[in-house]
PDB file of C-alpha atoms in Angstrom:
ATOM      1  CA  MET A 130     116.670  35.954 125.396  1.00 67.00           C
ATOM      2  CA  PRO A 131     116.186  33.859 122.247  1.00 93.00           C
ATOM      3  CA  HIS A 132     117.364  30.266 122.401  1.00 96.00           C
ATOM      4  CA  ALA A 133     117.162  27.455 119.881  1.00 97.00           C
ATOM      5  CA  ASN A 134     117.376  23.696 120.385  1.00 97.00           C
ATOM      6  CA  LEU A 135     119.677  22.452 117.635  1.00 97.00           C
ATOM      7  CA  ASN A 136     121.436  19.119 117.200  1.00 95.00           C
ATOM      8  CA  GLY A 137     120.674  18.154 120.785  1.00 96.00           C
ATOM      9  CA  LEU A 138     122.034  21.384 122.305  1.00 97.00           C
ATOM     10  CA  THR A 139     120.570  24.746 123.303  1.00 98.00           C
ATOM     11  CA  PHE A 140     122.053  27.782 121.555  1.00 98.00           C
ATOM     12  CA  TYR A 141     121.783  31.456 122.393  1.00 98.00           C
ATOM     13  CA  PHE A 142     121.333  33.772 119.402  1.00 98.00           C
ATOM     14  CA  GLU A 143     120.419  37.343 118.567  1.00 98.00           C
ATOM     15  CA  ARG A 144     118.905  38.908 115.455  1.00 97.00           C
ATOM     16  CA  ALA A 145     118.505  42.554 114.471  1.00 97.00           C
ATOM     17  CA  GLY A 146     118.356  44.885 111.503  1.00 96.00           C
ATOM     18  CA  ASP A 147     116.637  45.000 108.127  1.00 95.00           C
ATOM     19  CA  GLY A 148     117.855  43.879 104.736  1.00 97.00           C
ATOM     20  CA  PRO A 149     119.165  40.683 103.178  1.00 98.00           C
ATOM     21  CA  PRO A 150     119.733  37.840 105.659  1.00 98.00           C
ATOM     22  CA  LEU A 151     123.309  37.663 106.963  1.00 98.00           C
ATOM     23  CA  LEU A 152     124.733  35.001 109.263  1.00 98.00           C
ATOM     24  CA  PHE A 153     127.775  36.132 111.277  1.00 98.00           C
ATOM     25  CA  ILE A 154     130.024  33.414 112.718  1.00 98.00           C
ATOM     26  CA  SER A 155     132.364  34.598 115.456  1.00 97.00           C
ATOM     27  CA  GLY A 156     135.942  33.734 116.338  1.00 95.00           C
ATOM     28  CA  THR A 157     137.750  31.852 119.075  1.00 93.00           C
ATOM     29  CA  GLY A 158     136.077  32.442 122.446  1.00 92.00           C
ATOM     30  CA  GLY A 159     133.282  34.481 120.869  1.00 95.00           C
ATOM     31  CA  ASP A 160     130.600  35.526 123.368  1.00 96.00           C
ATOM     32  CA  LEU A 161     127.786  37.927 122.509  1.00 97.00           C
ATOM     33  CA  ARG A 162     127.937  39.349 126.027  1.00 95.00           C
ATOM     34  CA  ALA A 163     131.318  40.903 125.212  1.00 93.00           C
ATOM     35  CA  GLN A 164     130.668  44.499 124.193  1.00 90.00           C
ATOM     36  CA  PRO A 165     130.768  45.996 121.666  1.00 92.00           C
ATOM     37  CA  ASN A 166     129.755  42.986 119.599  1.00 96.00           C
ATOM     38  CA  VAL A 167     128.817  42.602 115.931  1.00 97.00           C
ATOM     39  CA  PHE A 168     125.446  44.257 116.516  1.00 97.00           C
ATOM     40  CA  ALA A 169     127.295  47.525 117.108  1.00 96.00           C
ATOM     41  CA  SER A 170     128.985  47.211 113.701  1.00 97.00           C
ATOM     42  CA  PRO A 171     127.850  48.579 110.329  1.00 97.00           C
ATOM     43  CA  LEU A 172     126.609  45.092 109.419  1.00 98.00           C
ATOM     44  CA  ALA A 173     123.596  45.553 111.712  1.00 96.00           C
ATOM     45  CA  ARG A 174     122.586  48.663 109.776  1.00 96.00           C
ATOM     46  CA  ALA A 175     122.759  47.013 106.357  1.00 97.00           C
ATOM     47  CA  PHE A 176     121.382  43.503 106.894  1.00 98.00           C
ATOM     48  CA  ASP A 177     118.998  41.264 108.795  1.00 98.00           C
ATOM     49  CA  LEU A 178     121.837  40.129 111.026  1.00 98.00           C
ATOM     50  CA  LEU A 179     121.888  36.808 112.862  1.00 98.00           C
ATOM     51  CA  ALA A 180     124.667  35.897 115.296  1.00 98.00           C
ATOM     52  CA  TYR A 181     125.001  33.300 118.039  1.00 98.00           C
ATOM     53  CA  ASP A 182     127.206  31.817 120.722  1.00 98.00           C
ATOM     54  CA  GLN A 183     128.744  28.675 119.285  1.00 98.00           C
ATOM     55  CA  ARG A 184     128.783  25.386 121.185  1.00 98.00           C
ATOM     56  CA  GLY A 185     131.053  25.589 124.202  1.00 96.00           C
ATOM     57  CA  LEU A 186     130.809  29.370 124.407  1.00 96.00           C
ATOM     58  CA  GLY A 187     128.782  32.169 125.956  1.00 96.00           C
ATOM     59  CA  ARG A 188     125.189  31.314 126.811  1.00 97.00           C
ATOM     60  CA  SER A 189     125.043  28.221 124.603  1.00 98.00           C
ATOM     61  CA  ASP A 190     125.475  24.681 125.911  1.00 97.00           C
ATOM     62  CA  LYS A 191     128.992  23.517 126.738  1.00 96.00           C
ATOM     63  CA  PRO A 192     129.083  19.721 126.657  1.00 93.00           C
ATOM     64  CA  ASP A 193     132.460  18.376 127.732  1.00 92.00           C
ATOM     65  CA  VAL A 194     132.845  16.033 124.757  1.00 95.00           C
ATOM     66  CA  ARG A 195     134.935  16.181 121.602  1.00 95.00           C
ATOM     67  CA  TYR A 196     133.695  18.784 119.083  1.00 96.00           C
ATOM     68  CA  THR A 197     134.402  18.666 115.346  1.00 97.00           C
ATOM     69  CA  MET A 198     134.425  21.380 112.723  1.00 98.00           C
ATOM     70  CA  ALA A 199     131.576  19.490 111.055  1.00 98.00           C
ATOM     71  CA  ASP A 200     129.583  19.898 114.294  1.00 98.00           C
ATOM     72  CA  TYR A 201     130.122  23.644 114.194  1.00 98.00           C
ATOM     73  CA  ALA A 202     129.091  23.860 110.545  1.00 98.00           C
ATOM     74  CA  ASP A 203     125.978  21.775 111.122  1.00 98.00           C
ATOM     75  CA  ASP A 204     125.065  23.998 114.085  1.00 98.00           C
ATOM     76  CA  ALA A 205     125.189  27.046 111.805  1.00 98.00           C
ATOM     77  CA  ALA A 206     123.025  25.356 109.170  1.00 98.00           C
ATOM     78  CA  ALA A 207     120.534  24.247 111.818  1.00 98.00           C
ATOM     79  CA  LEU A 208     120.267  27.776 113.206  1.00 98.00           C
ATOM     80  CA  MET A 209     119.511  29.108 109.730  1.00 98.00           C
ATOM     81  CA  ALA A 210     116.753  26.533 109.383  1.00 98.00           C
ATOM     82  CA  HIS A 211     115.431  27.430 112.841  1.00 98.00           C
ATOM     83  CA  VAL A 212     114.897  31.081 111.844  1.00 98.00           C
ATOM     84  CA  GLY A 213     113.402  30.071 108.496  1.00 98.00           C
ATOM     85  CA  TRP A 214     116.307  30.884 106.204  1.00 98.00           C
ATOM     86  CA  ASP A 215     116.937  28.561 103.282  1.00 98.00           C
ATOM     87  CA  GLN A 216     119.936  30.650 102.230  1.00 98.00           C
ATOM     88  CA  ALA A 217     121.907  33.608 103.554  1.00 98.00           C
ATOM     89  CA  LEU A 218     124.991  35.709 103.140  1.00 98.00           C
ATOM     90  CA  VAL A 219     127.712  34.484 105.490  1.00 98.00           C
ATOM     91  CA  VAL A 220     130.587  36.278 107.216  1.00 98.00           C
ATOM     92  CA  GLY A 221     133.032  34.137 109.179  1.00 98.00           C
ATOM     93  CA  VAL A 222     135.753  35.801 111.229  1.00 98.00           C
ATOM     94  CA  SER A 223     138.886  33.944 112.379  1.00 97.00           C
ATOM     95  CA  PHE A 224     137.646  30.628 113.848  1.00 97.00           C
ATOM     96  CA  GLY A 225     134.264  31.598 112.430  1.00 98.00           C
ATOM     97  CA  GLY A 226     135.871  31.661 108.997  1.00 98.00           C
ATOM     98  CA  MET A 227     136.927  28.058 109.508  1.00 98.00           C
ATOM     99  CA  VAL A 228     133.354  27.174 110.437  1.00 98.00           C
ATOM    100  CA  ALA A 229     132.118  29.106 107.397  1.00 98.00           C
ATOM    101  CA  GLN A 230     134.393  27.058 105.137  1.00 98.00           C
ATOM    102  CA  GLU A 231     132.911  23.856 106.523  1.00 98.00           C
ATOM    103  CA  LEU A 232     129.409  25.314 106.250  1.00 98.00           C
ATOM    104  CA  VAL A 233     129.705  26.145 102.558  1.00 98.00           C
ATOM    105  CA  LEU A 234     131.311  22.774 101.835  1.00 98.00           C
ATOM    106  CA  ARG A 235     128.773  20.709 103.790  1.00 98.00           C
ATOM    107  CA  HIS A 236     125.714  22.854 102.988  1.00 98.00           C
ATOM    108  CA  PRO A 237     126.565  24.679  99.746  1.00 98.00           C
ATOM    109  CA  ASP A 238     122.983  25.650  98.904  1.00 98.00           C
ATOM    110  CA  ARG A 239     122.684  27.624 102.150  1.00 98.00           C
ATOM    111  CA  VAL A 240     125.454  30.140 101.368  1.00 98.00           C
ATOM    112  CA  LYS A 241     124.717  32.864  98.818  1.00 98.00           C
ATOM    113  CA  ARG A 242     127.909  34.889  99.172  1.00 98.00           C
ATOM    114  CA  LEU A 243     130.810  34.271 101.548  1.00 98.00           C
ATOM    115  CA  VAL A 244     133.286  36.481 103.390  1.00 98.00           C
ATOM    116  CA  LEU A 245     136.258  34.774 105.028  1.00 98.00           C
ATOM    117  CA  ALA A 246     137.988  37.258 107.315  1.00 98.00           C
ATOM    118  CA  CYS A 247     141.374  36.711 109.012  1.00 98.00           C
ATOM    119  CA  THR A 248     141.075  32.941 108.787  1.00 98.00           C
ATOM    120  CA  SER A 249     143.029  29.968 107.472  1.00 97.00           C
ATOM    121  CA  PRO A 250     142.350  26.785 105.498  1.00 98.00           C
ATOM    122  CA  GLY A 251     144.654  24.452 107.393  1.00 97.00           C
ATOM    123  CA  GLY A 252     146.514  21.602 105.791  1.00 96.00           C
ATOM    124  CA  ALA A 253     148.896  22.493 102.983  1.00 96.00           C
ATOM    125  CA  GLY A 254     147.319  25.947 102.832  1.00 97.00           C
ATOM    126  CA  GLY A 255     148.630  26.893 106.246  1.00 95.00           C
ATOM    127  CA  ALA A 256     147.207  26.644 109.729  1.00 93.00           C
ATOM    128  CA  SER A 257     146.238  29.525 111.957  1.00 92.00           C
ATOM    129  CA  PHE A 258     148.149  30.296 115.159  1.00 90.00           C
ATOM    130  CA  PRO A 259     148.111  27.215 117.467  1.00 89.00           C
ATOM    131  CA  PHE A 260     146.068  28.565 120.374  1.00 89.00           C
ATOM    132  CA  HIS A 261     145.797  25.034 121.757  1.00 88.00           C
ATOM    133  CA  GLU A 262     149.517  25.208 122.586  1.00 89.00           C
ATOM    134  CA  ILE A 263     149.209  28.236 124.884  1.00 87.00           C
ATOM    135  CA  GLY A 264     146.312  27.062 127.032  1.00 82.00           C
ATOM    136  CA  HIS A 265     148.517  27.387 130.104  1.00 85.00           C
ATOM    137  CA  LEU A 266     148.762  31.163 129.630  1.00 86.00           C
ATOM    138  CA  LYS A 267     146.053  33.153 131.384  1.00 88.00           C
ATOM    139  CA  GLY A 268     145.141  36.804 131.883  1.00 90.00           C
ATOM    140  CA  GLU A 269     147.939  39.317 131.397  1.00 91.00           C
ATOM    141  CA  ALA A 270     150.508  36.669 130.501  1.00 92.00           C
ATOM    142  CA  ARG A 271     148.348  35.495 127.622  1.00 92.00           C
ATOM    143  CA  ALA A 272     147.623  39.062 126.518  1.00 92.00           C
ATOM    144  CA  ARG A 273     151.302  40.024 126.489  1.00 94.00           C
ATOM    145  CA  HIS A 274     152.132  36.921 124.472  1.00 94.00           C
ATOM    146  CA  LEU A 275     149.428  37.511 121.857  1.00 93.00           C
ATOM    147  CA  ILE A 276     149.608  41.270 121.317  1.00 96.00           C
ATOM    148  CA  PRO A 277     152.701  41.175 119.043  1.00 95.00           C
ATOM    149  CA  ILE A 278     151.276  38.144 117.227  1.00 96.00           C
ATOM    150  CA  SER A 279     147.828  39.621 116.663  1.00 97.00           C
ATOM    151  CA  ASP A 280     149.455  42.688 115.075  1.00 97.00           C
ATOM    152  CA  THR A 281     153.085  42.198 114.129  1.00 97.00           C
ATOM    153  CA  ARG A 282     153.716  45.954 114.246  1.00 97.00           C
ATOM    154  CA  ARG A 283     153.200  45.864 118.026  1.00 96.00           C
ATOM    155  CA  ASP A 284     156.519  44.260 118.825  1.00 96.00           C
ATOM    156  CA  ALA A 285     158.777  44.862 121.826  1.00 95.00           C
ATOM    157  CA  ALA A 286     160.143  48.077 120.332  1.00 96.00           C
ATOM    158  CA  TRP A 287     156.619  49.409 119.817  1.00 96.00           C
ATOM    159  CA  ALA A 288     155.649  48.468 123.389  1.00 95.00           C
ATOM    160  CA  ALA A 289     158.702  50.272 124.771  1.00 96.00           C
ATOM    161  CA  ALA A 290     157.935  53.373 122.707  1.00 97.00           C
ATOM    162  CA  ASN A 291     154.198  53.333 123.546  1.00 96.00           C
ATOM    163  CA  PRO A 292     153.938  52.127 127.152  1.00 93.00           C
ATOM    164  CA  GLU A 293     150.513  53.623 127.866  1.00 95.00           C
ATOM    165  CA  ASP A 294     148.939  52.213 124.707  1.00 94.00           C
ATOM    166  CA  HIS A 295     150.534  48.850 125.391  1.00 95.00           C
ATOM    167  CA  ALA A 296     149.251  48.817 128.969  1.00 94.00           C
ATOM    168  CA  LYS A 297     145.707  49.550 127.758  1.00 94.00           C
ATOM    169  CA  LEU A 298     145.907  46.727 125.229  1.00 93.00           C
ATOM    170  CA  VAL A 299     147.091  44.321 127.903  1.00 92.00           C
ATOM    171  CA  GLU A 300     144.249  45.354 130.202  1.00 92.00           C
ATOM    172  CA  LEU A 301     141.609  44.992 127.485  1.00 88.00           C
ATOM    173  CA  SER A 302     142.973  41.720 126.149  1.00 89.00           C
ATOM    174  CA  ALA A 303     143.331  40.146 129.593  1.00 87.00           C
ATOM    175  CA  ALA A 304     139.802  40.947 130.780  1.00 82.00           C
ATOM    176  CA  ASP A 305     137.387  38.005 130.993  1.00 83.00           C
ATOM    177  CA  PRO A 306     134.447  38.710 133.307  1.00 86.00           C
ATOM    178  CA  PHE A 307     132.995  35.258 132.651  1.00 87.00           C
ATOM    179  CA  ALA A 308     136.148  33.227 133.323  1.00 85.00           C
ATOM    180  CA  ASP A 309     134.727  31.485 136.383  1.00 86.00           C
ATOM    181  CA  GLU A 310     131.456  30.362 134.834  1.00 92.00           C
ATOM    182  CA  PRO A 311     130.749  26.614 135.046  1.00 91.00           C
ATOM    183  CA  GLY A 312     131.839  24.871 131.872  1.00 93.00           C
ATOM    184  CA  ARG A 313     133.547  27.876 130.354  1.00 92.00           C
ATOM    185  CA  ALA A 314     137.089  26.514 130.502  1.00 91.00           C
ATOM    186  CA  GLU A 315     135.990  23.104 129.260  1.00 94.00           C
ATOM    187  CA  GLY A 316     133.992  24.555 126.365  1.00 95.00           C
ATOM    188  CA  ALA A 317     136.847  26.833 125.327  1.00 92.00           C
ATOM    189  CA  HIS A 318     139.233  23.891 125.404  1.00 93.00           C
ATOM    190  CA  ARG A 319     136.909  21.801 123.250  1.00 95.00           C
ATOM    191  CA  GLN A 320     136.682  24.615 120.702  1.00 95.00           C
ATOM    192  CA  LEU A 321     140.462  24.784 120.480  1.00 94.00           C
ATOM    193  CA  GLU A 322     140.616  21.013 119.956  1.00 95.00           C
ATOM    194  CA  ALA A 323     138.305  21.301 116.965  1.00 96.00           C
ATOM    195  CA  ARG A 324     140.219  24.325 115.691  1.00 96.00           C
ATOM    196  CA  ALA A 325     143.482  22.366 115.776  1.00 95.00           C
ATOM    197  CA  ASP A 326     141.906  19.729 113.500  1.00 95.00           C
ATOM    198  CA  HIS A 327     140.657  22.233 110.903  1.00 97.00           C
ATOM    199  CA  ASP A 328     141.651  21.365 107.338  1.00 98.00           C
ATOM    200  CA  THR A 329     139.574  22.259 104.285  1.00 98.00           C
ATOM    201  CA  TRP A 330     142.515  22.648 101.896  1.00 98.00           C
ATOM    202  CA  ASP A 331     141.779  19.717  99.597  1.00 98.00           C
ATOM    203  CA  ARG A 332     138.072  20.639  99.397  1.00 98.00           C
ATOM    204  CA  LEU A 333     138.365  24.394  98.791  1.00 98.00           C
ATOM    205  CA  PRO A 334     138.040  24.087  94.983  1.00 98.00           C
ATOM    206  CA  ARG A 335     134.477  22.863  95.579  1.00 98.00           C
ATOM    207  CA  ILE A 336     133.378  26.292  96.880  1.00 98.00           C
ATOM    208  CA  ALA A 337     131.199  27.700  94.116  1.00 98.00           C
ATOM    209  CA  CYS A 338     129.642  30.842  95.610  1.00 98.00           C
ATOM    210  CA  PRO A 339     131.216  34.309  95.266  1.00 98.00           C
ATOM    211  CA  THR A 340     133.897  34.575  97.962  1.00 98.00           C
ATOM    212  CA  LEU A 341     135.797  37.500  99.446  1.00 98.00           C
ATOM    213  CA  ILE A 342     138.901  36.855 101.513  1.00 98.00           C
ATOM    214  CA  ALA A 343     139.604  39.849 103.740  1.00 98.00           C
ATOM    215  CA  ALA A 344     142.888  40.028 105.606  1.00 98.00           C
ATOM    216  CA  GLY A 345     145.155  42.266 107.665  1.00 98.00           C
ATOM    217  CA  ARG A 346     148.634  42.946 106.338  1.00 98.00           C
ATOM    218  CA  TYR A 347     150.151  42.563 109.828  1.00 98.00           C
ATOM    219  CA  ASP A 348     148.248  39.516 111.041  1.00 98.00           C
ATOM    220  CA  GLY A 349     150.469  36.966 112.779  1.00 97.00           C
ATOM    221  CA  ILE A 350     147.548  34.678 113.625  1.00 97.00           C
ATOM    222  CA  ALA A 351     146.018  34.153 110.165  1.00 97.00           C
ATOM    223  CA  LEU A 352     149.214  34.569 108.172  1.00 97.00           C
ATOM    224  CA  PRO A 353     149.280  36.552 104.919  1.00 97.00           C
ATOM    225  CA  ALA A 354     150.758  33.596 103.036  1.00 97.00           C
ATOM    226  CA  ALA A 355     147.751  31.474 103.991  1.00 97.00           C
ATOM    227  CA  GLN A 356     145.392  34.153 102.644  1.00 98.00           C
ATOM    228  CA  GLU A 357     147.136  34.120  99.283  1.00 98.00           C
ATOM    229  CA  LYS A 358     147.036  30.337  99.080  1.00 98.00           C
ATOM    230  CA  MET A 359     143.372  30.238 100.048  1.00 98.00           C
ATOM    231  CA  ALA A 360     142.449  32.875  97.468  1.00 98.00           C
ATOM    232  CA  ALA A 361     144.250  30.916  94.756  1.00 98.00           C
ATOM    233  CA  ARG A 362     142.527  27.704  95.807  1.00 98.00           C
ATOM    234  CA  ILE A 363     138.895  28.929  95.815  1.00 98.00           C
ATOM    235  CA  PRO A 364     137.593  29.464  92.265  1.00 98.00           C
ATOM    236  CA  GLY A 365     137.061  33.159  91.540  1.00 98.00           C
ATOM    237  CA  ALA A 366     137.854  34.277  95.096  1.00 98.00           C
ATOM    238  CA  GLU A 367     138.819  37.902  95.621  1.00 98.00           C
ATOM    239  CA  LEU A 368     141.535  38.818  98.143  1.00 98.00           C
ATOM    240  CA  ARG A 369     141.634  42.261  99.748  1.00 98.00           C
ATOM    241  CA  TRP A 370     144.233  43.541 102.191  1.00 98.00           C
ATOM    242  CA  TYR A 371     143.672  46.021 105.019  1.00 98.00           C
ATOM    243  CA  GLU A 372     145.864  48.123 107.284  1.00 98.00           C
ATOM    244  CA  GLY A 373     145.754  46.168 110.471  1.00 98.00           C
ATOM    245  CA  GLY A 374     146.446  42.872 112.149  1.00 97.00           C
ATOM    246  CA  HIS A 375     144.036  40.153 113.218  1.00 97.00           C
ATOM    247  CA  LEU A 376     141.547  42.866 114.242  1.00 96.00           C
ATOM    248  CA  PHE A 377     141.792  44.734 110.935  1.00 98.00           C
ATOM    249  CA  MET A 378     137.999  45.066 110.765  1.00 97.00           C
ATOM    250  CA  LEU A 379     138.240  47.428 113.738  1.00 95.00           C
ATOM    251  CA  GLN A 380     141.474  49.064 112.589  1.00 97.00           C
ATOM    252  CA  ASP A 381     140.728  49.917 108.950  1.00 98.00           C
ATOM    253  CA  ARG A 382     137.434  51.656 108.190  1.00 95.00           C
ATOM    254  CA  ALA A 383     137.571  50.465 104.593  1.00 98.00           C
ATOM    255  CA  ALA A 384     137.051  46.871 105.695  1.00 98.00           C
ATOM    256  CA  TYR A 385     133.374  47.040 106.632  1.00 98.00           C
ATOM    257  CA  ARG A 386     132.662  49.297 103.648  1.00 98.00           C
ATOM    258  CA  ASP A 387     134.145  46.752 101.248  1.00 98.00           C
ATOM    259  CA  ILE A 388     132.553  43.759 102.964  1.00 98.00           C
ATOM    260  CA  ILE A 389     129.090  45.361 102.813  1.00 98.00           C
ATOM    261  CA  ALA A 390     129.569  46.296  99.154  1.00 98.00           C
ATOM    262  CA  PHE A 391     130.617  42.742  98.316  1.00 98.00           C
ATOM    263  CA  LEU A 392     127.694  41.195 100.167  1.00 98.00           C
ATOM    264  CA  ALA A 393     125.197  43.593  98.617  1.00 96.00           C
ATOM    265  CA  ALA A 394     126.405  43.028  95.035  1.00 94.00           C
TER     266      ALA A 394
END
């Protein structure tokens, strides 16, 4: 199990594949033990893929102190340095896209090309769904609340018409085999605190690397309006839409194809 000591904390990471170096930054609650993870995706077949459990999550340290988005970005840069990468392609998904924005703004020379998937800029550009406001919801209650937000097509009418599919979604979304681990709840809470403070809006015009914004048409977490604003704010950014919600990368096969083509250009 590879670990790295970075910025005073110990981080768990994995690396696999051949090709150009690619750093993948995961979303809210991301844990590499949850299967299938990014190493089962087409990215692992096209790149030298590096992914990790962010502070507060998975098998990385979970200090019960305030985290900042700058902390998360500096962790990512430190991990790149640890594996010997001066620069890499970067894909940030959801919360990971927020971290990726901070990474490219704080460490611009480290990011060669950038993919921001189902994420938000905060501030005047629009915030993502306020997960910090539903911390009291657990298990099935949380899953039932989020399903129609994650994909706005899956509303009450859809659930009534597709009871078996809805029940499977609830079961999958509610599962958390690591819920009782020491520090897990505290680390997750600290991540949501940092997420609530995310705001890169005023700094987005400083992003100079080629940027792809990839988004689901039916995403109620990272809203379509925020994607349009973000694309207009980042010089030269390309915006592509996919048939899906917040998990469009799993719902629309074109998404990975286009992301790989963009990164390989």
